[in-house]
């Protein structure tokens, strides 16, 4: 039977990974604070991984926090000014329904975070500090 192509077995089709797991990048929401713990509890109940951004990682591209292919943490720790926004949430890889669920659950739990953003193709290469500042400025202008 040499030279004859073999038939593929049923169900052996390669499945492409759907991408990184949904996550939320949190800034200024200490896990030991009441609000920080409540936000993390909402995310955990939804099956969304919470990642705390430390000061030294503010220079990382937001795509690195979401673990997108091709994005890595910055080679040197961040040494710029701390964002003026006291707290911030970046939602990565969530569907519209999940975003709405997060917002509703946050209101119910009394842990609404002011400035927040979604990871997009447009902002995935931005350093986290820059995104926090831009979203906080937009939030303040609309308030």
PDB file of N, CA, C and O in Angstrom, residues 1-7:
ATOM      1  N   UNK A   1       0.802  -1.184   0.000  1.00  0.00           N
ATOM      2  CA  UNK A   1       0.000   0.000   0.000  1.00  0.00           C
ATOM      3  C   UNK A   1       0.859   1.268   0.000  1.00  0.00           C
ATOM      4  O   UNK A   1       0.372   2.321   0.320  1.00  0.00           O
ATOM      5  N   UNK A   2       2.094   1.118  -0.306  1.00  0.00           N
ATOM      6  CA  UNK A   2       2.972   2.277  -0.327  1.00  0.00           C
ATOM      7  C   UNK A   2       2.521   3.255  -1.388  1.00  0.00           C
ATOM      8  O   UNK A   2       2.058   2.869  -2.447  1.00  0.00           O
ATOM      9  N   UNK A   3       2.641   4.521  -1.088  1.00  0.00           N
ATOM     10  CA  UNK A   3       2.273   5.555  -2.034  1.00  0.00           C
ATOM     11  C   UNK A   3       0.818   5.978  -1.973  1.00  0.00           C
ATOM     12  O   UNK A   3       0.432   6.951  -2.587  1.00  0.00           O
ATOM     13  N   UNK A   4      -0.007   5.217  -1.288  1.00  0.00           N
ATOM     14  CA  UNK A   4      -1.416   5.586  -1.157  1.00  0.00           C
ATOM     15  C   UNK A   4      -1.619   6.505   0.042  1.00  0.00           C
ATOM     16  O   UNK A   4      -1.160   6.194   1.137  1.00  0.00           O
ATOM     17  N   UNK A   5      -2.268   7.625  -0.164  1.00  0.00           N
ATOM     18  CA  UNK A   5      -2.505   8.514   0.991  1.00  0.00           C
ATOM     19  C   UNK A   5      -3.477   7.862   1.971  1.00  0.00           C
ATOM     20  O   UNK A   5      -4.431   7.206   1.579  1.00  0.00           O
ATOM     21  N   UNK A   6      -3.170   8.061   3.258  1.00  0.00           N
ATOM     22  CA  UNK A   6      -4.061   7.522   4.286  1.00  0.00           C
ATOM     23  C   UNK A   6      -5.216   8.473   4.517  1.00  0.00           C
ATOM     24  O   UNK A   6      -5.067   9.687   4.408  1.00  0.00           O
ATOM     25  N   UNK A   7      -6.349   7.892   4.837  1.00  0.00           N
ATOM     26  CA  UNK A   7      -7.519   8.710   5.160  1.00  0.00           C
ATOM     27  C   UNK A   7      -7.384   9.206   6.593  1.00  0.00           C
ATOM     28  O   UNK A   7      -6.880   8.494   7.464  1.00  0.00           O
TER      29      UNK A   7
END
